Amino acid sequence: MTCVVYPGTFDPITNGHTDLVQRGAKLFDRVIVAVAASPSKTPRFDLETRVSLVTEVLKDLKNVTVMGFDGLLMDFVQSHQAQVVLRGLRAMSDFEFEFQLAGMNRHLAPDIETIFMTPSEKYAFISSSLVREVAALGGDVSRFVHPKVMAELTGIIK
Ligand code: COA
């Protein structure tokens, strides 16, 4: 049984993340979506809210589990007996950071492989921070996030 971990801050989860999880769920027996505490990013939504939004958005995918974590990603991956880390690549601009991350993670845990997938082109230009900014300024981001996320974004603006 191959288990893949899809990590991220998910502040908040967007349709681009969901698209990638759906693709991963078709390829792997089990997908663990690992929501990082990421204190250095000072997330807009607390960890509990981010985990609960990701859980709600992905609830229909039977082989997907959602968990929050604090600490090293590689420790999390090994403690859940996963073999693979999945990351999304949207554009060349993602490559440099992802290359560094994959290299450091391989140094920490040589047996864990990182694989990359691309989301649907219609989500290639979105990011969580862009969605937050546009929503905060009154723009319509409903095409890019689940209705529950939309409600949460609207809640923080009011
Ligand atoms: N569609 C749309 N947007 C996407 C996307 C997709 N498929 N994939 C990524 N993004 C966006 C996110 O919305 C996010 O946007 P933002 O920067 O505006 O918030 C950005 O790309 C990157 O975010 P994400 O994929 O969530 O990754 P991250 O950089 O926040 O998370 C971790 C990186 C959590 C994997 C990394 O920090 C980590 O492993 N942390 C644990 C601690 C650790 O082990 N550190 C050492 C690592 S070597």
PDB file of C-alpha atoms and ligand atoms in Angstrom:
ATOM      1  CA  MET A   1       0.000   0.000   0.000  1.00  0.00           C
ATOM      2  CA  THR A   2       1.529   3.321  -1.064  1.00  0.00           C
ATOM      3  CA  CYS A   3       0.802   6.288   1.140  1.00  0.00           C
ATOM      4  CA  VAL A   4       1.564   9.830   0.011  1.00  0.00           C
ATOM      5  CA  VAL A   5       1.685  12.959   2.163  1.00  0.00           C
ATOM      6  CA  TYR A   6       0.527  16.220   0.579  1.00  0.00           C
ATOM      7  CA  PRO A   7       1.819  18.999   2.875  1.00  0.00           C
ATOM      8  CA  GLY A   8       1.053  22.692   2.866  1.00  0.00           C
ATOM      9  CA  THR A   9      -0.080  25.599   4.978  1.00  0.00           C
ATOM     10  CA  PHE A  10      -3.528  25.732   3.326  1.00  0.00           C
ATOM     11  CA  ASP A  11      -4.250  29.304   4.479  1.00  0.00           C
ATOM     12  CA  PRO A  12      -6.886  28.641   3.183  1.00  0.00           C
ATOM     13  CA  ILE A  13      -7.270  25.579   0.938  1.00  0.00           C
ATOM     14  CA  THR A  14      -8.023  26.616  -2.664  1.00  0.00           C
ATOM     15  CA  ASN A  15      -9.506  24.701  -5.608  1.00  0.00           C
ATOM     16  CA  GLY A  16      -5.929  24.360  -6.889  1.00  0.00           C
ATOM     17  CA  HIS A  17      -4.971  22.336  -3.796  1.00  0.00           C
ATOM     18  CA  THR A  18      -8.174  20.271  -4.125  1.00  0.00           C
ATOM     19  CA  ASP A  19      -7.412  19.567  -7.780  1.00  0.00           C
ATOM     20  CA  LEU A  20      -4.009  18.193  -6.795  1.00  0.00           C
ATOM     21  CA  VAL A  21      -5.401  16.031  -3.973  1.00  0.00           C
ATOM     22  CA  GLN A  22      -7.988  14.556  -6.380  1.00  0.00           C
ATOM     23  CA  ARG A  23      -5.201  13.655  -8.817  1.00  0.00           C
ATOM     24  CA  GLY A  24      -3.096  12.154  -6.010  1.00  0.00           C
ATOM     25  CA  ALA A  25      -6.045  10.139  -4.684  1.00  0.00           C
ATOM     26  CA  LYS A  26      -6.338   8.388  -8.060  1.00  0.00           C
ATOM     27  CA  LEU A  27      -2.668   7.389  -8.091  1.00  0.00           C
ATOM     28  CA  PHE A  28      -2.039   6.398  -4.459  1.00  0.00           C
ATOM     29  CA  ASP A  29      -3.793   4.020  -2.087  1.00  0.00           C
ATOM     30  CA  ARG A  30      -3.861   6.615   0.650  1.00  0.00           C
ATOM     31  CA  VAL A  31      -3.334  10.388   0.742  1.00  0.00           C
ATOM     32  CA  ILE A  32      -2.612  12.222   3.986  1.00  0.00           C
ATOM     33  CA  VAL A  33      -3.142  15.959   3.646  1.00  0.00           C
ATOM     34  CA  ALA A  34      -0.765  17.407   6.243  1.00  0.00           C
ATOM     35  CA  VAL A  35      -1.674  20.921   7.343  1.00  0.00           C
ATOM     36  CA  ALA A  36       1.485  22.594   8.652  1.00  0.00           C
ATOM     37  CA  ALA A  37       1.312  24.962  11.613  1.00  0.00           C
ATOM     38  CA  SER A  38       3.802  27.175   9.673  1.00  0.00           C
ATOM     39  CA  PRO A  39       4.206  29.780  12.464  1.00  0.00           C
ATOM     40  CA  SER A  40       6.816  31.656  10.392  1.00  0.00           C
ATOM     41  CA  LYS A  41       4.116  32.435   7.786  1.00  0.00           C
ATOM     42  CA  THR A  42       1.862  33.874  10.535  1.00  0.00           C
ATOM     43  CA  PRO A  43      -1.209  32.287   8.927  1.00  0.00           C
ATOM     44  CA  ARG A  44      -4.458  34.268   8.724  1.00  0.00           C
ATOM     45  CA  PHE A  45      -6.504  31.230   9.841  1.00  0.00           C
ATOM     46  CA  ASP A  46      -5.470  29.260  12.930  1.00  0.00           C
ATOM     47  CA  LEU A  47      -4.408  25.635  12.533  1.00  0.00           C
ATOM     48  CA  GLU A  48      -7.701  24.256  13.842  1.00  0.00           C
ATOM     49  CA  THR A  49      -9.721  26.286  11.323  1.00  0.00           C
ATOM     50  CA  ARG A  50      -7.418  25.331   8.434  1.00  0.00           C
ATOM     51  CA  VAL A  51      -7.658  21.618   9.312  1.00  0.00           C
ATOM     52  CA  SER A  52     -11.423  21.821   9.646  1.00  0.00           C
ATOM     53  CA  LEU A  53     -11.817  23.624   6.281  1.00  0.00           C
ATOM     54  CA  VAL A  54      -9.569  21.102   4.490  1.00  0.00           C
ATOM     55  CA  THR A  55     -11.507  18.221   6.116  1.00  0.00           C
ATOM     56  CA  GLU A  56     -14.842  19.679   5.004  1.00  0.00           C
ATOM     57  CA  VAL A  57     -13.685  20.390   1.437  1.00  0.00           C
ATOM     58  CA  LEU A  58     -12.185  16.903   0.946  1.00  0.00           C
ATOM     59  CA  LYS A  59     -14.776  14.871   2.874  1.00  0.00           C
ATOM     60  CA  ASP A  60     -16.017  12.960  -0.198  1.00  0.00           C
ATOM     61  CA  LEU A  61     -12.589  11.528  -1.051  1.00  0.00           C
ATOM     62  CA  LYS A  62     -12.588   8.184   0.749  1.00  0.00           C
ATOM     63  CA  ASN A  63      -8.836   7.470   0.687  1.00  0.00           C
ATOM     64  CA  VAL A  64      -7.896  10.950   1.941  1.00  0.00           C
ATOM     65  CA  THR A  65      -7.141  11.762   5.600  1.00  0.00           C
ATOM     66  CA  VAL A  66      -6.475  15.269   6.930  1.00  0.00           C
ATOM     67  CA  MET A  67      -4.118  15.978   9.856  1.00  0.00           C
ATOM     68  CA  GLY A  68      -2.444  19.024  11.353  1.00  0.00           C
ATOM     69  CA  PHE A  69       1.232  18.940  12.291  1.00  0.00           C
ATOM     70  CA  ASP A  70       3.879  21.026  13.961  1.00  0.00           C
ATOM     71  CA  GLY A  71       7.554  20.192  13.529  1.00  0.00           C
ATOM     72  CA  LEU A  72       9.559  18.627  10.735  1.00  0.00           C
ATOM     73  CA  LEU A  73       7.679  17.322   7.716  1.00  0.00           C
ATOM     74  CA  MET A  74      10.018  14.340   7.393  1.00  0.00           C
ATOM     75  CA  ASP A  75       9.310  13.288  10.996  1.00  0.00           C
ATOM     76  CA  PHE A  76       5.595  13.439  10.229  1.00  0.00           C
ATOM     77  CA  VAL A  77       5.999  11.425   7.012  1.00  0.00           C
ATOM     78  CA  GLN A  78       8.048   8.702   8.699  1.00  0.00           C
ATOM     79  CA  SER A  79       5.784   8.484  11.727  1.00  0.00           C
ATOM     80  CA  HIS A  80       2.855   7.727   9.404  1.00  0.00           C
ATOM     81  CA  GLN A  81       4.774   5.123   7.384  1.00  0.00           C
ATOM     82  CA  ALA A  82       4.340   7.142   4.187  1.00  0.00           C
ATOM     83  CA  GLN A  83       6.808   6.655   1.339  1.00  0.00           C
ATOM     84  CA  VAL A  84       6.174   9.692  -0.841  1.00  0.00           C
ATOM     85  CA  VAL A  85       5.651  13.466  -0.532  1.00  0.00           C
ATOM     86  CA  LEU A  86       3.486  15.161  -3.149  1.00  0.00           C
ATOM     87  CA  ARG A  87       3.963  18.826  -4.053  1.00  0.00           C
ATOM     88  CA  GLY A  88       2.312  20.977  -6.687  1.00  0.00           C
ATOM     89  CA  LEU A  89       4.217  22.924  -9.330  1.00  0.00           C
ATOM     90  CA  ARG A  90       2.240  25.750 -10.873  1.00  0.00           C
ATOM     91  CA  ALA A  91       4.927  27.660 -12.739  1.00  0.00           C
ATOM     92  CA  MET A  92       8.683  27.950 -13.100  1.00  0.00           C
ATOM     93  CA  SER A  93       8.640  30.384 -10.172  1.00  0.00           C
ATOM     94  CA  ASP A  94       7.711  27.495  -7.846  1.00  0.00           C
ATOM     95  CA  PHE A  95      10.631  25.405  -9.003  1.00  0.00           C
ATOM     96  CA  GLU A  96      13.516  26.967  -7.089  1.00  0.00           C
ATOM     97  CA  PHE A  97      11.822  26.765  -3.688  1.00  0.00           C
ATOM     98  CA  GLU A  98      10.521  23.265  -4.363  1.00  0.00           C
ATOM     99  CA  PHE A  99      13.978  22.123  -5.473  1.00  0.00           C
ATOM    100  CA  GLN A 100      15.476  23.364  -2.185  1.00  0.00           C
ATOM    101  CA  LEU A 101      12.705  21.786  -0.122  1.00  0.00           C
ATOM    102  CA  ALA A 102      13.022  18.414  -1.880  1.00  0.00           C
ATOM    103  CA  GLY A 103      16.812  18.482  -1.522  1.00  0.00           C
ATOM    104  CA  MET A 104      16.732  19.252   2.206  1.00  0.00           C
ATOM    105  CA  ASN A 105      14.006  16.662   2.787  1.00  0.00           C
ATOM    106  CA  ARG A 106      16.075  14.032   0.950  1.00  0.00           C
ATOM    107  CA  HIS A 107      19.035  14.905   3.161  1.00  0.00           C
ATOM    108  CA  LEU A 108      16.854  14.397   6.246  1.00  0.00           C
ATOM    109  CA  ALA A 109      15.157  11.196   5.013  1.00  0.00           C
ATOM    110  CA  PRO A 110      16.875   9.619   1.972  1.00  0.00           C
ATOM    111  CA  ASP A 111      14.235   6.879   1.595  1.00  0.00           C
ATOM    112  CA  ILE A 112      11.339   9.292   1.096  1.00  0.00           C
ATOM    113  CA  GLU A 113      10.725  10.451  -2.467  1.00  0.00           C
ATOM    114  CA  THR A 114       9.203  13.810  -3.444  1.00  0.00           C
ATOM    115  CA  ILE A 115       7.052  13.853  -6.561  1.00  0.00           C
ATOM    116  CA  PHE A 116       5.537  16.864  -8.342  1.00  0.00           C
ATOM    117  CA  MET A 117       2.259  17.238 -10.146  1.00  0.00           C
ATOM    118  CA  THR A 118       0.712  20.207 -11.918  1.00  0.00           C
ATOM    119  CA  PRO A 119      -2.801  21.422 -11.139  1.00  0.00           C
ATOM    120  CA  SER A 120      -5.319  22.191 -13.874  1.00  0.00           C
ATOM    121  CA  GLU A 121      -4.254  25.256 -15.920  1.00  0.00           C
ATOM    122  CA  LYS A 122      -7.270  27.183 -14.637  1.00  0.00           C
ATOM    123  CA  TYR A 123      -5.670  27.200 -11.181  1.00  0.00           C
ATOM    124  CA  ALA A 124      -2.093  27.847 -12.303  1.00  0.00           C
ATOM    125  CA  PHE A 125      -2.110  31.503 -11.227  1.00  0.00           C
ATOM    126  CA  ILE A 126      -3.883  31.332  -7.870  1.00  0.00           C
ATOM    127  CA  SER A 127      -2.382  31.155  -4.410  1.00  0.00           C
ATOM    128  CA  SER A 128      -3.787  31.340  -0.912  1.00  0.00           C
ATOM    129  CA  SER A 129      -2.380  34.814  -0.291  1.00  0.00           C
ATOM    130  CA  LEU A 130      -3.833  36.160  -3.551  1.00  0.00           C
ATOM    131  CA  VAL A 131      -7.238  34.703  -2.703  1.00  0.00           C
ATOM    132  CA  ARG A 132      -7.087  36.272   0.774  1.00  0.00           C
ATOM    133  CA  GLU A 133      -6.055  39.663  -0.590  1.00  0.00           C
ATOM    134  CA  VAL A 134      -8.681  39.794  -3.337  1.00  0.00           C
ATOM    135  CA  ALA A 135     -11.413  38.647  -0.920  1.00  0.00           C
ATOM    136  CA  ALA A 136     -10.352  41.239   1.667  1.00  0.00           C
ATOM    137  CA  LEU A 137     -10.670  43.988  -0.961  1.00  0.00           C
ATOM    138  CA  GLY A 138     -14.155  42.844  -1.943  1.00  0.00           C
ATOM    139  CA  GLY A 139     -13.242  40.901  -5.107  1.00  0.00           C
ATOM    140  CA  ASP A 140     -15.064  37.724  -6.104  1.00  0.00           C
ATOM    141  CA  VAL A 141     -12.964  34.591  -5.493  1.00  0.00           C
ATOM    142  CA  SER A 142     -15.848  32.121  -5.502  1.00  0.00           C
ATOM    143  CA  ARG A 143     -14.433  30.337  -8.575  1.00  0.00           C
ATOM    144  CA  PHE A 144     -11.250  29.538  -6.687  1.00  0.00           C
ATOM    145  CA  VAL A 145     -12.449  28.296  -3.301  1.00  0.00           C
ATOM    146  CA  HIS A 146     -15.077  25.965  -1.830  1.00  0.00           C
ATOM    147  CA  PRO A 147     -18.261  27.699  -0.530  1.00  0.00           C
ATOM    148  CA  LYS A 148     -17.273  26.877   3.086  1.00  0.00           C
ATOM    149  CA  VAL A 149     -13.932  28.629   2.560  1.00  0.00           C
ATOM    150  CA  MET A 150     -15.748  31.518   0.906  1.00  0.00           C
ATOM    151  CA  ALA A 151     -17.959  31.857   3.994  1.00  0.00           C
ATOM    152  CA  GLU A 152     -14.918  31.816   6.265  1.00  0.00           C
ATOM    153  CA  LEU A 153     -13.155  34.453   4.123  1.00  0.00           C
ATOM    154  CA  THR A 154     -16.260  36.629   4.212  1.00  0.00           C
ATOM    155  CA  GLY A 155     -16.379  36.149   7.993  1.00  0.00           C
ATOM    156  CA  ILE A 156     -12.869  37.503   8.534  1.00  0.00           C
ATOM    157  CA  ILE A 157     -13.549  40.536   6.353  1.00  0.00           C
ATOM    158  CA  LYS A 158     -16.645  41.584   8.313  1.00  0.00           C
TER     159      LYS A 158
HETATM  160  N1  COA B   1      -2.984  25.449  -6.449  1.00  0.00           N
HETATM  161  C1  COA B   1      -3.027  26.711  -6.015  1.00  0.00           C
HETATM  162  N2  COA B   1      -2.134  27.220  -5.178  1.00  0.00           N
HETATM  163  C2  COA B   1      -1.176  26.412  -4.705  1.00  0.00           C
HETATM  164  C3  COA B   1      -1.078  25.088  -5.117  1.00  0.00           C
HETATM  165  C4  COA B   1      -2.041  24.598  -6.028  1.00  0.00           C
HETATM  166  N3  COA B   1      -2.049  23.344  -6.466  1.00  0.00           N
HETATM  167  N4  COA B   1      -0.010  24.538  -4.507  1.00  0.00           N
HETATM  168  C5  COA B   1       0.554  25.496  -3.754  1.00  0.00           C
HETATM  169  N5  COA B   1      -0.147  26.636  -3.867  1.00  0.00           N
HETATM  170  C6  COA B   1       0.168  27.923  -3.245  1.00  0.00           C
HETATM  171  C7  COA B   1      -0.358  28.048  -1.865  1.00  0.00           C
HETATM  172  O1  COA B   1      -1.644  28.588  -1.893  1.00  0.00           O
HETATM  173  C8  COA B   1       0.670  28.954  -1.228  1.00  0.00           C
HETATM  174  O2  COA B   1       0.355  30.281  -1.479  1.00  0.00           O
HETATM  175  P1  COA B   1       0.840  31.428  -0.503  1.00  0.00           P
HETATM  176  O3  COA B   1       2.330  31.388  -0.462  1.00  0.00           O
HETATM  177  O4  COA B   1       0.270  32.620  -1.154  1.00  0.00           O
HETATM  178  O5  COA B   1       0.247  31.145   0.839  1.00  0.00           O
HETATM  179  C9  COA B   1       1.952  28.636  -1.943  1.00  0.00           C
HETATM  180  O6  COA B   1       1.572  28.021  -3.138  1.00  0.00           O
HETATM  181  C10 COA B   1       2.836  27.654  -1.234  1.00  0.00           C
HETATM  182  O7  COA B   1       2.100  27.081  -0.255  1.00  0.00           O
HETATM  183  P2  COA B   1       1.965  25.573   0.162  1.00  0.00           P
HETATM  184  O8  COA B   1       1.908  24.646  -0.977  1.00  0.00           O
HETATM  185  O9  COA B   1       0.869  25.522   1.170  1.00  0.00           O
HETATM  186  O10 COA B   1       3.317  25.315   0.780  1.00  0.00           O
HETATM  187  P3  COA B   1       3.983  26.109   1.893  1.00  0.00           P
HETATM  188  O11 COA B   1       5.139  26.738   1.226  1.00  0.00           O
HETATM  189  O12 COA B   1       3.125  26.977   2.695  1.00  0.00           O
HETATM  190  O13 COA B   1       4.332  24.904   2.803  1.00  0.00           O
HETATM  191  C11 COA B   1       5.646  23.222   3.799  1.00  0.00           C
HETATM  192  C12 COA B   1       5.567  24.378   2.830  1.00  0.00           C
HETATM  193  C13 COA B   1       4.536  23.238   4.836  1.00  0.00           C
HETATM  194  C14 COA B   1       5.558  21.949   3.019  1.00  0.00           C
HETATM  195  C15 COA B   1       7.021  23.364   4.458  1.00  0.00           C
HETATM  196  O14 COA B   1       7.134  24.638   5.025  1.00  0.00           O
HETATM  197  C16 COA B   1       7.259  22.332   5.524  1.00  0.00           C
HETATM  198  O15 COA B   1       7.578  21.210   5.218  1.00  0.00           O
HETATM  199  N6  COA B   1       7.074  22.726   6.805  1.00  0.00           N
HETATM  200  C17 COA B   1       7.294  21.851   7.941  1.00  0.00           C
HETATM  201  C18 COA B   1       8.603  22.191   8.655  1.00  0.00           C
HETATM  202  C19 COA B   1       9.770  21.586   7.922  1.00  0.00           C
HETATM  203  O16 COA B   1       9.900  20.381   7.791  1.00  0.00           O
HETATM  204  N7  COA B   1      10.670  22.459   7.455  1.00  0.00           N
HETATM  205  C20 COA B   1      11.834  22.057   6.719  1.00  0.00           C
HETATM  206  C21 COA B   1      11.529  21.816   5.277  1.00  0.00           C
HETATM  207  S1  COA B   1      12.949  21.273   4.399  1.00  0.00           S
END
